[in-house]
Each structure stands twice: as C-alpha cells, then as structure tokens.
Amino acid sequence: MTTDLSPHTPDRPTFWGRVATWPGYGALVSLLFASPRRQFWILLIPALAWVLTQHLGPILQMLNISFIDAYPVAPSHENFYTTAHYMKFANESIYWTPFFRTLVFATAVSFATLVLVYPVAYFLARHVRPDRQMLYLLFLLVPFWVGEIVRTYAIMILLGNNGAINLALRWLGLTERPVPFMYTGFSVSVGVIYLTSLYMLLPLYSALEKIPASMTEAAADLGAGAWRRFWRITLPLSIEGITTGTVLVFLLATGIYAVPILLGGPRTTVFAETIGGFFHVAGDQWPTGAAFACILFAVSLLITGAFMRIMGRLRKVQRK
C-alpha cells in the first residue's frame, strides 16, 4: 500500500469564477436587473439600436437622397429638395415595363415556391420522426451555407448548354441540340426559387410542426379521408406559415439583383437592375435611383400589407 505524500493544492478558481464572486459584480447585476422594467429596457436598447442604425437609418437616408436635386454634392453646388426624380418615373413609360414585370415575377415566384416547398415542409413536419427532424432540416440547409453568387453559378452550370440537364436530355435521346435554358425567364425563376426556398421552408415547417397530431387522428376516426383532413385541418392551420413565407419570398424577389444579372437576358430585366444602373452606370443619378428604390419599396410594402390583411381575415373566418 502506497501513500500519496505530495502536498494537496486546491484548484484555483477561473477568471470568470473570480469575477462572479467579486462583490462589485453582484452589486452591478443587482443594479441593472433590479426591476422588470429595467430588464426590459436593457434587453430592448441593443435591438432597438441595431434596427435604427442598420435598417431604418439607411432607409431614411435613401429617402432623403431621393428628394435632393443632385448627389453626391459638388463643393460649389447648393442643394434643394425636389420631386422631379419621382416624376421621372411617372412621366417616362420606359421604366414601367421592368417595374410591373418585377411585381408579376415576384408574385409568380412566391406562388411557385409555395407549391414546391410545401410538400417538403409537410413531409418533414408530419412524416419524419421528431428526433430526426433537425437532422433532415440540417441537410436541407447545407446548400445555404455558401454565398448567393456561388449558388447562382451552380444554377448556371446546371442549366448551361453543357450542363447536367442538357447532358441528361441528350443521353436519353430527347433532344439532339442543347435546350437554351440560360438567359431566359425560366433560368431566372429557377435561380430565384432556389435562393429563396429557405425563407419559405422554415415558416411552413414551424407552422406545420405545431399542429397537434390528435386533430388529424380525430378527423380520421370520424371518417375523413387524407385529402379532406388536409383541406379542412392541415392547410387552414398552416395559413400563418404560408403568409409569412410568401411575404418573405415576395419581398426578396422584388429586390433581388445578382440572379437576374447572371441568369437573365434583355427580356428579363427587373426593376432592381434599372435602379442599379443609376448608381453604377449613370454615376450622377443617385437621387433618381434612390427615388425608384423608394417607389419599389413602398409598392412592395403595400402589396404585402394587403396580402397579410386578406390572409388575416381568412384566418378569422376559419376560426368562426
């Protein structure tokens, strides 16, 4: 039998352990979190500062620039406010085509994304075991770990004349020449749907996952078939996810810029490209670009607001 004669040295506390036991730390915590109201403001201030500086601030600055006669301002120039940049959109019909094309395109893409992604979200939320749902969801999120440009180039490789789809069509004998998928409305639609599908998937999955299984089981016990259970129970209870996902995809599709540039052609020009032209090509037309951006922003918010109001009324009707 051996005896350990080495002197015993107690473990030294870590840095954070010493901080936690410091009397000043306890006093500071008590001061900051003394009341629920104080806790509310401490949690609110960082989020509010982020929204004001990173979101609302740039929008207000863009709105301000849209009313200035010239920007950047020359040293000897005295600025004045004007609505001429907004009137340019109203008076020159050449800008109407990409504007309305963008709204129609965003609406169609939102509907197509909903139709394509809803079955995936439904399968994930209703037919995958709960302990495996996060793993399956992680697999679906892997492509979104890379940047938007990289994913767009992946679509270009897929749809190109020597891409995987054309190679498969020629191997199957369905065509002798490459099908011109690229630089069309089809290629832009595929790219936008691919890039925005995540923003439809997550709200749909969240809404469908919250539906109690007992409701559909009770309907089945009462004799309701699969389609009837879907139309009368699952779909109405997932309207909140449908609304959120559709709004997110629509807003992203109205302002998307890189995908139409890389995948589109002359007949697929969207309003974001027109706006970008004032900033990158025209050079001294920043106020016009800012005005056009404000117009698109305002109209998009009006459309999404009307859509959310309609869906909100629909939810109230279904609850009655």
mmCIF file of C-alpha atoms in Angstrom:
data_model
loop_
_atom_site.group_PDB
_atom_site.id
_atom_site.type_symbol
_atom_site.label_atom_id
_atom_site.label_comp_id
_atom_site.label_asym_id
_atom_site.label_seq_id
_atom_site.Cartn_x
_atom_site.Cartn_y
_atom_site.Cartn_z
ATOM 1 C CA MET A 1 0.000 0.000 0.000
ATOM 2 C CA THR A 2 1.396 3.324 -1.044
ATOM 3 C CA THR A 3 0.567 6.700 0.399
ATOM 4 C CA ASP A 4 0.497 9.892 -1.662
ATOM 5 C CA LEU A 5 2.690 12.307 0.305
ATOM 6 C CA SER A 6 2.527 15.105 -2.287
ATOM 7 C CA PRO A 7 1.079 18.321 -0.921
ATOM 8 C CA HIS A 8 -2.561 18.869 -1.921
ATOM 9 C CA THR A 9 -3.164 22.134 -3.746
ATOM 10 C CA PRO A 10 -6.806 23.158 -4.184
ATOM 11 C CA ASP A 11 -7.947 24.066 -7.706
ATOM 12 C CA ARG A 12 -7.588 27.765 -8.376
ATOM 13 C CA PRO A 13 -10.796 29.481 -9.470
ATOM 14 C CA THR A 14 -11.018 30.527 -13.083
ATOM 15 C CA PHE A 15 -11.130 34.122 -14.225
ATOM 16 C CA TRP A 16 -14.918 34.114 -14.581
ATOM 17 C CA GLY A 17 -15.229 32.344 -11.254
ATOM 18 C CA ARG A 18 -13.308 35.153 -9.577
ATOM 19 C CA VAL A 19 -15.455 37.721 -11.410
ATOM 20 C CA ALA A 20 -18.651 36.020 -10.219
ATOM 21 C CA THR A 21 -17.506 36.089 -6.608
ATOM 22 C CA TRP A 22 -16.337 39.713 -6.775
ATOM 23 C CA PRO A 23 -18.666 41.896 -4.661
ATOM 24 C CA GLY A 24 -18.782 44.601 -7.312
ATOM 25 C CA TYR A 25 -20.179 42.113 -9.852
ATOM 26 C CA GLY A 26 -23.098 41.250 -7.614
ATOM 27 C CA ALA A 27 -23.797 44.925 -6.980
ATOM 28 C CA LEU A 28 -23.720 45.682 -10.740
ATOM 29 C CA VAL A 29 -26.103 42.820 -11.547
ATOM 30 C CA SER A 30 -28.472 43.923 -8.811
ATOM 31 C CA LEU A 31 -28.395 47.477 -10.145
ATOM 32 C CA LEU A 32 -29.035 46.509 -13.775
ATOM 33 C CA PHE A 33 -31.729 43.917 -13.139
ATOM 34 C CA ALA A 34 -33.391 45.442 -10.102
ATOM 35 C CA SER A 35 -36.855 45.608 -11.698
ATOM 36 C CA PRO A 36 -38.707 44.051 -14.661
ATOM 37 C CA ARG A 37 -38.929 47.459 -16.343
ATOM 38 C CA ARG A 38 -35.164 47.918 -16.145
ATOM 39 C CA GLN A 39 -34.619 44.406 -17.516
ATOM 40 C CA PHE A 40 -36.981 45.236 -20.395
ATOM 41 C CA TRP A 41 -35.029 48.332 -21.390
ATOM 42 C CA ILE A 42 -31.656 46.612 -21.096
ATOM 43 C CA LEU A 43 -32.836 43.910 -23.496
ATOM 44 C CA LEU A 44 -34.586 46.385 -25.804
ATOM 45 C CA ILE A 45 -31.866 49.006 -26.242
ATOM 46 C CA PRO A 46 -29.353 46.833 -28.186
ATOM 47 C CA ALA A 47 -32.066 45.515 -30.520
ATOM 48 C CA LEU A 48 -33.519 48.994 -30.988
ATOM 49 C CA ALA A 49 -30.085 50.446 -31.727
ATOM 50 C CA TRP A 50 -29.474 47.737 -34.318
ATOM 51 C CA VAL A 51 -32.792 48.393 -36.070
ATOM 52 C CA LEU A 52 -32.295 52.166 -36.104
ATOM 53 C CA THR A 53 -28.680 52.147 -37.307
ATOM 54 C CA GLN A 54 -28.675 49.151 -39.655
ATOM 55 C CA HIS A 55 -32.223 49.169 -41.064
ATOM 56 C CA LEU A 56 -34.259 52.313 -40.504
ATOM 57 C CA GLY A 57 -31.280 54.678 -40.795
ATOM 58 C CA PRO A 58 -30.231 53.632 -44.320
ATOM 59 C CA ILE A 59 -33.857 53.723 -45.493
ATOM 60 C CA LEU A 60 -34.335 57.262 -44.183
ATOM 61 C CA GLN A 61 -31.057 58.335 -45.778
ATOM 62 C CA MET A 62 -32.147 56.871 -49.101
ATOM 63 C CA LEU A 63 -35.474 58.689 -48.794
ATOM 64 C CA ASN A 64 -33.646 61.932 -48.112
ATOM 65 C CA ILE A 65 -31.363 61.476 -51.135
ATOM 66 C CA SER A 66 -34.368 60.761 -53.371
ATOM 67 C CA PHE A 67 -35.621 64.342 -52.824
ATOM 68 C CA ILE A 68 -32.239 66.062 -53.333
ATOM 69 C CA ASP A 69 -31.606 67.537 -56.772
ATOM 70 C CA ALA A 70 -28.053 66.124 -57.010
ATOM 71 C CA TYR A 71 -25.934 63.648 -55.078
ATOM 72 C CA PRO A 72 -23.003 63.396 -54.388
ATOM 73 C CA VAL A 73 -22.964 67.139 -53.891
ATOM 74 C CA ALA A 74 -20.356 69.203 -55.715
ATOM 75 C CA PRO A 75 -18.386 71.642 -53.489
ATOM 76 C CA SER A 76 -19.864 74.755 -55.134
ATOM 77 C CA HIS A 77 -23.386 73.370 -55.551
ATOM 78 C CA GLU A 78 -26.234 74.341 -53.253
ATOM 79 C CA ASN A 79 -28.753 71.539 -52.861
ATOM 80 C CA PHE A 80 -32.513 71.929 -52.903
ATOM 81 C CA TYR A 81 -35.343 69.452 -52.483
ATOM 82 C CA THR A 82 -37.465 68.395 -55.443
ATOM 83 C CA THR A 83 -39.892 65.696 -56.568
ATOM 84 C CA ALA A 84 -38.500 65.647 -60.114
ATOM 85 C CA HIS A 85 -36.947 62.203 -59.628
ATOM 86 C CA TYR A 86 -40.324 60.695 -58.739
ATOM 87 C CA MET A 87 -41.968 62.485 -61.639
ATOM 88 C CA LYS A 88 -39.374 60.934 -63.946
ATOM 89 C CA PHE A 89 -40.818 57.520 -63.185
ATOM 90 C CA ALA A 90 -44.379 58.756 -63.736
ATOM 91 C CA ASN A 91 -43.626 60.574 -66.994
ATOM 92 C CA GLU A 92 -41.308 58.078 -68.724
ATOM 93 C CA SER A 93 -43.125 54.845 -69.506
ATOM 94 C CA ILE A 94 -39.878 53.077 -70.376
ATOM 95 C CA TYR A 95 -39.455 52.364 -66.670
ATOM 96 C CA TRP A 96 -42.936 50.891 -66.251
ATOM 97 C CA THR A 97 -42.165 47.632 -68.064
ATOM 98 C CA PRO A 98 -39.404 46.420 -65.698
ATOM 99 C CA PHE A 99 -41.384 47.725 -62.718
ATOM 100 C CA PHE A 100 -44.568 45.767 -63.428
ATOM 101 C CA ARG A 101 -42.547 42.807 -64.703
ATOM 102 C CA THR A 102 -40.851 42.694 -61.304
ATOM 103 C CA LEU A 103 -44.146 42.678 -59.413
ATOM 104 C CA VAL A 104 -45.669 39.976 -61.627
ATOM 105 C CA PHE A 105 -42.465 37.950 -61.498
ATOM 106 C CA ALA A 106 -42.232 38.195 -57.688
ATOM 107 C CA THR A 107 -45.877 37.129 -57.343
ATOM 108 C CA ALA A 108 -45.406 34.128 -59.649
ATOM 109 C CA VAL A 109 -42.170 33.093 -57.930
ATOM 110 C CA SER A 110 -43.810 33.331 -54.498
ATOM 111 C CA PHE A 111 -46.664 31.067 -55.594
ATOM 112 C CA ALA A 112 -44.319 28.598 -57.305
ATOM 113 C CA THR A 113 -42.038 28.475 -54.256
ATOM 114 C CA LEU A 114 -45.031 27.794 -52.017
ATOM 115 C CA VAL A 115 -46.243 24.935 -54.231
ATOM 116 C CA LEU A 116 -42.783 23.366 -54.461
ATOM 117 C CA VAL A 117 -41.698 23.785 -50.838
ATOM 118 C CA TYR A 118 -44.980 22.994 -49.046
ATOM 119 C CA PRO A 119 -44.727 19.204 -49.660
ATOM 120 C CA VAL A 120 -41.146 19.221 -48.364
ATOM 121 C CA ALA A 121 -42.137 21.086 -45.190
ATOM 122 C CA TYR A 122 -45.188 18.837 -44.772
ATOM 123 C CA PHE A 123 -43.142 15.663 -45.078
ATOM 124 C CA LEU A 124 -40.512 16.992 -42.683
ATOM 125 C CA ALA A 125 -43.017 18.121 -40.050
ATOM 126 C CA ARG A 126 -45.617 15.352 -40.287
ATOM 127 C CA HIS A 127 -43.884 12.187 -41.524
ATOM 128 C CA VAL A 128 -40.359 12.353 -40.086
ATOM 129 C CA ARG A 129 -39.743 11.180 -36.554
ATOM 130 C CA PRO A 130 -39.307 14.138 -34.168
ATOM 131 C CA ASP A 131 -35.819 13.034 -33.144
ATOM 132 C CA ARG A 132 -34.681 13.120 -36.788
ATOM 133 C CA GLN A 133 -36.374 16.308 -37.965
ATOM 134 C CA MET A 134 -33.464 18.568 -37.022
ATOM 135 C CA LEU A 135 -31.033 16.265 -38.835
ATOM 136 C CA TYR A 136 -33.121 16.327 -42.027
ATOM 137 C CA LEU A 137 -33.548 20.067 -41.720
ATOM 138 C CA LEU A 138 -29.784 20.459 -41.362
ATOM 139 C CA PHE A 139 -29.251 18.544 -44.602
ATOM 140 C CA LEU A 140 -31.660 20.912 -46.369
ATOM 141 C CA LEU A 141 -29.785 23.929 -45.004
ATOM 142 C CA VAL A 142 -26.325 22.797 -46.150
ATOM 143 C CA PRO A 143 -26.516 24.471 -49.623
ATOM 144 C CA PHE A 144 -27.333 27.779 -47.958
ATOM 145 C CA TRP A 145 -24.027 27.822 -46.092
ATOM 146 C CA VAL A 146 -22.317 29.182 -49.200
ATOM 147 C CA GLY A 147 -22.821 32.626 -50.706
ATOM 148 C CA GLU A 148 -25.550 33.708 -53.088
ATOM 149 C CA ILE A 149 -23.144 34.188 -56.005
ATOM 150 C CA VAL A 150 -21.709 30.679 -55.628
ATOM 151 C CA ARG A 151 -25.193 29.145 -55.644
ATOM 152 C CA THR A 152 -26.144 31.226 -58.670
ATOM 153 C CA TYR A 153 -23.112 29.939 -60.561
ATOM 154 C CA ALA A 154 -24.204 26.421 -59.607
ATOM 155 C CA ILE A 155 -27.513 27.079 -61.368
ATOM 156 C CA MET A 156 -25.598 28.366 -64.404
ATOM 157 C CA ILE A 157 -23.586 25.140 -64.531
ATOM 158 C CA LEU A 158 -26.780 23.097 -64.169
ATOM 159 C CA LEU A 159 -28.752 24.891 -66.912
ATOM 160 C CA GLY A 160 -25.915 25.632 -69.362
ATOM 161 C CA ASN A 161 -25.648 24.120 -72.838
ATOM 162 C CA ASN A 162 -23.174 21.601 -71.463
ATOM 163 C CA GLY A 163 -24.859 21.436 -68.087
ATOM 164 C CA ALA A 164 -26.238 18.397 -66.300
ATOM 165 C CA ILE A 165 -29.801 18.833 -67.581
ATOM 166 C CA ASN A 166 -28.834 19.139 -71.243
ATOM 167 C CA LEU A 167 -26.413 16.242 -70.945
ATOM 168 C CA ALA A 168 -29.174 14.094 -69.437
ATOM 169 C CA LEU A 169 -31.649 15.076 -72.158
ATOM 170 C CA ARG A 170 -29.175 14.189 -74.907
ATOM 171 C CA TRP A 171 -28.234 10.930 -73.186
ATOM 172 C CA LEU A 172 -31.918 9.965 -73.040
ATOM 173 C CA GLY A 173 -32.318 10.833 -76.711
ATOM 174 C CA LEU A 174 -34.946 13.501 -76.059
ATOM 175 C CA THR A 175 -33.037 16.193 -77.928
ATOM 176 C CA GLU A 176 -30.113 16.466 -80.319
ATOM 177 C CA ARG A 177 -29.228 20.086 -79.623
ATOM 178 C CA PRO A 178 -28.848 21.818 -76.259
ATOM 179 C CA VAL A 179 -32.031 23.381 -74.986
ATOM 180 C CA PRO A 180 -31.436 27.133 -74.368
ATOM 181 C CA PHE A 181 -32.403 27.319 -70.706
ATOM 182 C CA MET A 182 -29.986 30.111 -69.868
ATOM 183 C CA TYR A 183 -30.735 33.845 -70.081
ATOM 184 C CA THR A 184 -34.485 33.305 -70.074
ATOM 185 C CA GLY A 185 -37.299 33.841 -67.636
ATOM 186 C CA PHE A 186 -37.100 30.147 -66.795
ATOM 187 C CA SER A 187 -33.474 30.331 -65.659
ATOM 188 C CA VAL A 188 -34.153 33.448 -63.570
ATOM 189 C CA SER A 189 -37.179 31.782 -61.977
ATOM 190 C CA VAL A 190 -35.212 28.639 -61.126
ATOM 191 C CA GLY A 191 -32.432 30.714 -59.608
ATOM 192 C CA VAL A 192 -34.737 32.879 -57.500
ATOM 193 C CA ILE A 193 -36.786 29.907 -56.286
ATOM 194 C CA TYR A 194 -33.605 28.081 -55.333
ATOM 195 C CA LEU A 195 -32.217 31.068 -53.443
ATOM 196 C CA THR A 196 -35.439 31.947 -51.607
ATOM 197 C CA SER A 197 -36.788 28.464 -50.838
ATOM 198 C CA LEU A 198 -35.257 28.511 -47.351
ATOM 199 C CA TYR A 199 -37.363 31.540 -46.393
ATOM 200 C CA MET A 200 -40.466 29.586 -47.364
ATOM 201 C CA LEU A 201 -39.397 26.304 -45.802
ATOM 202 C CA LEU A 202 -38.715 27.475 -42.257
ATOM 203 C CA PRO A 203 -42.056 29.305 -41.645
ATOM 204 C CA LEU A 204 -44.004 26.430 -43.202
ATOM 205 C CA TYR A 205 -42.169 23.840 -41.147
ATOM 206 C CA SER A 206 -42.708 25.865 -37.967
ATOM 207 C CA ALA A 207 -46.460 26.165 -38.627
ATOM 208 C CA LEU A 208 -46.972 22.536 -39.640
ATOM 209 C CA GLU A 209 -44.917 21.181 -36.760
ATOM 210 C CA LYS A 210 -47.192 22.938 -34.247
ATOM 211 C CA ILE A 211 -50.380 21.217 -35.499
ATOM 212 C CA PRO A 212 -51.346 18.552 -32.940
ATOM 213 C CA ALA A 213 -51.426 15.071 -34.396
ATOM 214 C CA SER A 214 -54.533 14.364 -32.322
ATOM 215 C CA MET A 215 -56.605 16.686 -34.539
ATOM 216 C CA THR A 216 -55.923 14.739 -37.742
ATOM 217 C CA GLU A 217 -56.258 11.446 -35.863
ATOM 218 C CA ALA A 218 -59.675 12.500 -34.570
ATOM 219 C CA ALA A 219 -60.748 13.501 -38.087
ATOM 220 C CA ALA A 220 -59.601 10.114 -39.388
ATOM 221 C CA ASP A 221 -61.609 8.348 -36.670
ATOM 222 C CA LEU A 222 -64.662 10.291 -37.844
ATOM 223 C CA GLY A 223 -64.203 9.010 -41.388
ATOM 224 C CA ALA A 224 -62.363 11.919 -43.065
ATOM 225 C CA GLY A 225 -60.016 10.846 -45.828
ATOM 226 C CA ALA A 226 -56.446 12.066 -46.304
ATOM 227 C CA TRP A 227 -57.332 14.878 -48.700
ATOM 228 C CA ARG A 228 -60.262 16.001 -46.581
ATOM 229 C CA ARG A 229 -58.061 16.130 -43.485
ATOM 230 C CA PHE A 230 -55.519 18.165 -45.404
ATOM 231 C CA TRP A 231 -58.002 20.703 -46.803
ATOM 232 C CA ARG A 232 -60.084 21.082 -43.640
ATOM 233 C CA ILE A 233 -57.408 20.875 -40.929
ATOM 234 C CA THR A 234 -53.767 20.990 -42.040
ATOM 235 C CA LEU A 235 -53.990 23.710 -44.674
ATOM 236 C CA PRO A 236 -56.106 26.149 -42.612
ATOM 237 C CA LEU A 237 -53.888 25.717 -39.551
ATOM 238 C CA SER A 238 -50.768 26.377 -41.634
ATOM 239 C CA ILE A 239 -52.014 29.679 -43.083
ATOM 240 C CA GLU A 240 -49.774 31.643 -40.727
ATOM 241 C CA GLY A 241 -46.696 29.894 -42.117
ATOM 242 C CA ILE A 242 -47.969 30.337 -45.679
ATOM 243 C CA THR A 243 -48.438 34.055 -45.100
ATOM 244 C CA THR A 244 -45.012 34.570 -43.547
ATOM 245 C CA GLY A 245 -43.171 32.518 -46.145
ATOM 246 C CA THR A 246 -44.966 34.126 -49.086
ATOM 247 C CA VAL A 247 -44.293 37.637 -47.817
ATOM 248 C CA LEU A 248 -40.599 36.910 -47.267
ATOM 249 C CA VAL A 249 -40.157 35.372 -50.714
ATOM 250 C CA PHE A 250 -42.108 38.169 -52.407
ATOM 251 C CA LEU A 251 -40.042 40.918 -50.773
ATOM 252 C CA LEU A 252 -36.791 39.142 -51.605
ATOM 253 C CA ALA A 253 -37.864 38.528 -55.206
ATOM 254 C CA THR A 254 -38.804 42.174 -55.793
ATOM 255 C CA GLY A 255 -35.355 43.403 -54.782
ATOM 256 C CA ILE A 256 -33.130 40.565 -55.972
ATOM 257 C CA TYR A 257 -30.280 41.799 -58.148
ATOM 258 C CA ALA A 258 -27.481 39.280 -58.695
ATOM 259 C CA VAL A 259 -29.626 36.454 -60.072
ATOM 260 C CA PRO A 260 -31.225 38.444 -62.942
ATOM 261 C CA ILE A 261 -27.812 39.868 -63.810
ATOM 262 C CA LEU A 262 -26.180 36.436 -64.062
ATOM 263 C CA LEU A 263 -29.061 34.278 -65.299
ATOM 264 C CA GLY A 264 -31.271 36.741 -67.163
ATOM 265 C CA GLY A 265 -31.251 38.360 -70.586
ATOM 266 C CA PRO A 266 -32.571 41.528 -72.253
ATOM 267 C CA ARG A 267 -36.179 40.377 -71.898
ATOM 268 C CA THR A 268 -35.902 39.526 -68.220
ATOM 269 C CA THR A 269 -34.713 42.903 -66.925
ATOM 270 C CA VAL A 270 -36.158 43.569 -63.481
ATOM 271 C CA PHE A 271 -36.543 46.876 -61.703
ATOM 272 C CA ALA A 272 -33.569 46.219 -59.409
ATOM 273 C CA GLU A 273 -31.324 46.245 -62.474
ATOM 274 C CA THR A 274 -32.832 49.578 -63.538
ATOM 275 C CA ILE A 275 -32.175 51.007 -60.087
ATOM 276 C CA GLY A 276 -28.638 49.649 -60.077
ATOM 277 C CA GLY A 277 -27.981 51.333 -63.411
ATOM 278 C CA PHE A 278 -28.489 54.761 -61.864
ATOM 279 C CA PHE A 279 -25.907 54.014 -59.188
ATOM 280 C CA HIS A 280 -23.285 52.168 -61.211
ATOM 281 C CA VAL A 281 -23.630 53.403 -64.781
ATOM 282 C CA ALA A 282 -25.144 56.866 -64.719
ATOM 283 C CA GLY A 283 -22.917 57.968 -61.856
ATOM 284 C CA ASP A 284 -24.537 61.336 -61.087
ATOM 285 C CA GLN A 285 -28.092 59.958 -60.983
ATOM 286 C CA TRP A 286 -28.089 58.651 -57.425
ATOM 287 C CA PRO A 287 -31.216 60.624 -56.413
ATOM 288 C CA THR A 288 -33.159 59.068 -59.306
ATOM 289 C CA GLY A 289 -32.018 55.595 -58.263
ATOM 290 C CA ALA A 290 -32.963 56.343 -54.657
ATOM 291 C CA ALA A 291 -36.402 57.591 -55.754
ATOM 292 C CA PHE A 292 -37.028 54.479 -57.830
ATOM 293 C CA ALA A 293 -35.904 52.304 -54.918
ATOM 294 C CA CYS A 294 -38.348 54.107 -52.608
ATOM 295 C CA ILE A 295 -41.154 53.571 -55.124
ATOM 296 C CA LEU A 296 -40.453 49.845 -55.328
ATOM 297 C CA PHE A 297 -40.106 49.622 -51.555
ATOM 298 C CA ALA A 298 -43.405 51.420 -50.920
ATOM 299 C CA VAL A 299 -45.383 49.455 -53.505
ATOM 300 C CA SER A 300 -43.968 46.147 -52.234
ATOM 301 C CA LEU A 301 -44.983 47.024 -48.678
ATOM 302 C CA LEU A 302 -48.483 47.996 -49.826
ATOM 303 C CA ILE A 303 -48.917 44.704 -51.669
ATOM 304 C CA THR A 304 -47.635 42.607 -48.784
ATOM 305 C CA GLY A 305 -49.748 44.616 -46.330
ATOM 306 C CA ALA A 306 -52.885 43.970 -48.398
ATOM 307 C CA PHE A 307 -51.998 40.288 -48.695
ATOM 308 C CA MET A 308 -51.459 39.930 -44.958
ATOM 309 C CA ARG A 309 -54.743 41.689 -44.260
ATOM 310 C CA ILE A 310 -56.593 39.298 -46.576
ATOM 311 C CA MET A 311 -54.947 36.259 -45.008
ATOM 312 C CA GLY A 312 -55.700 37.621 -41.539
ATOM 313 C CA ARG A 313 -59.387 37.915 -42.391
ATOM 314 C CA LEU A 314 -59.304 34.424 -43.816
ATOM 315 C CA ARG A 315 -57.920 33.084 -40.533
ATOM 316 C CA LYS A 316 -60.688 34.863 -38.593
ATOM 317 C CA VAL A 317 -63.358 33.363 -40.863
ATOM 318 C CA GLN A 318 -61.965 29.878 -40.377
ATOM 319 C CA ARG A 319 -61.932 30.255 -36.591
ATOM 320 C CA LYS A 320 -65.664 31.094 -36.585
#
